[in-house]
Amino acid sequence: MCKVLSLQADFLAEKPQLQLVIKAAGHKCYFLPKFHYGTFPTARRLVPKILDACPTKVIRVFYWKIWRYMDTHRKGLNAKQAEYAVKKYCSHCKVGAGIMMDMAILNNPE
């Protein structure tokens, strides 16, 4: 059934919701294969242009945000707790040890 749907013209013409939201915000959206970009000529051409078009400051902001999420997961927090911790410690390079005490209070309100 999935194979039949994927071959329909209207199904192929449909754009993903994420792409519509990104374009509505005035940005460009390119979905590249998850394989190494060196094996795909289109990706090989687009990736350097896209990275050059993105300011270094924006790349750094997202890098540090991802780093904080990784730090929360290393500390054993679940997704909801990680979201809280990253918001609370947004100006730090890593999530502080005190977050575990906050999590204990959030998980066991008495």
mmCIF file with all atom_site columns, C-alpha atoms in Angstrom, residues 3 5 17-18 22-23 30-31 34 38 40 42-43 49 57 70 73 75 94-95 97 101 103 106 109-110:
data_model
loop_
_atom_site.group_PDB
_atom_site.id
_atom_site.type_symbol
_atom_site.label_atom_id
_atom_site.label_alt_id
_atom_site.label_comp_id
_atom_site.label_asym_id
_atom_site.label_entity_id
_atom_site.label_seq_id
_atom_site.pdbx_PDB_ins_code
_atom_site.Cartn_x
_atom_site.Cartn_y
_atom_site.Cartn_z
_atom_site.occupancy
_atom_site.B_iso_or_equiv
_atom_site.pdbx_formal_charge
_atom_site.auth_seq_id
_atom_site.auth_comp_id
_atom_site.auth_asym_id
_atom_site.auth_atom_id
_atom_site.pdbx_PDB_model_num
ATOM 1  C CA . LYS A 1 3   ? 4.470  1.739  -2.480 1.00 0.00 ? 3   LYS A CA 1
ATOM 2  C CA . LEU A 1 5   ? 0.743  5.767  -2.460 1.00 0.00 ? 5   LEU A CA 1
ATOM 3  C CA . GLN A 1 17  ? 4.911  20.494 6.564  1.00 0.00 ? 17  GLN A CA 1
ATOM 4  C CA . LEU A 1 18  ? 8.396  21.405 7.834  1.00 0.00 ? 18  LEU A CA 1
ATOM 5  C CA . ILE A 1 22  ? 10.413 27.191 6.793  1.00 0.00 ? 22  ILE A CA 1
ATOM 6  C CA . LYS A 1 23  ? 9.512  28.745 3.427  1.00 0.00 ? 23  LYS A CA 1
ATOM 7  C CA . TYR A 1 30  ? 16.848 21.971 1.194  1.00 0.00 ? 30  TYR A CA 1
ATOM 8  C CA . PHE A 1 31  ? 16.425 18.346 2.223  1.00 0.00 ? 31  PHE A CA 1
ATOM 9  C CA . LYS A 1 34  ? 21.557 11.485 5.094  1.00 0.00 ? 34  LYS A CA 1
ATOM 10 C CA . GLY A 1 38  ? 30.603 13.824 -1.196 1.00 0.00 ? 38  GLY A CA 1
ATOM 11 C CA . PHE A 1 40  ? 25.946 13.367 -4.286 1.00 0.00 ? 40  PHE A CA 1
ATOM 12 C CA . THR A 1 42  ? 23.860 18.324 -5.876 1.00 0.00 ? 42  THR A CA 1
ATOM 13 C CA . ALA A 1 43  ? 24.747 18.208 -2.196 1.00 0.00 ? 43  ALA A CA 1
ATOM 14 C CA . LYS A 1 49  ? 26.894 27.665 -0.570 1.00 0.00 ? 49  LYS A CA 1
ATOM 15 C CA . LYS A 1 57  ? 27.158 33.573 14.808 1.00 0.00 ? 57  LYS A CA 1
ATOM 16 C CA . MET A 1 70  ? 23.811 16.440 24.606 1.00 0.00 ? 70  MET A CA 1
ATOM 17 C CA . HIS A 1 73  ? 21.173 13.477 27.940 1.00 0.00 ? 73  HIS A CA 1
ATOM 18 C CA . LYS A 1 75  ? 23.290 13.319 32.734 1.00 0.00 ? 75  LYS A CA 1
ATOM 19 C CA . LYS A 1 94  ? 26.816 23.159 29.846 1.00 0.00 ? 94  LYS A CA 1
ATOM 20 C CA . VAL A 1 95  ? 23.978 22.364 32.160 1.00 0.00 ? 95  VAL A CA 1
ATOM 21 C CA . ALA A 1 97  ? 24.962 20.101 38.412 1.00 0.00 ? 97  ALA A CA 1
ATOM 22 C CA . MET A 1 101 ? 18.147 18.977 42.335 1.00 0.00 ? 101 MET A CA 1
ATOM 23 C CA . MET A 1 103 ? 14.601 17.790 38.493 1.00 0.00 ? 103 MET A CA 1
ATOM 24 C CA . LEU A 1 106 ? 9.879  18.706 39.642 1.00 0.00 ? 106 LEU A CA 1
ATOM 25 C CA . PRO A 1 109 ? 6.407  17.580 44.282 1.00 0.00 ? 109 PRO A CA 1
ATOM 26 C CA . GLU A 1 110 ? 5.310  17.055 47.885 1.00 0.00 ? 110 GLU A CA 1
#
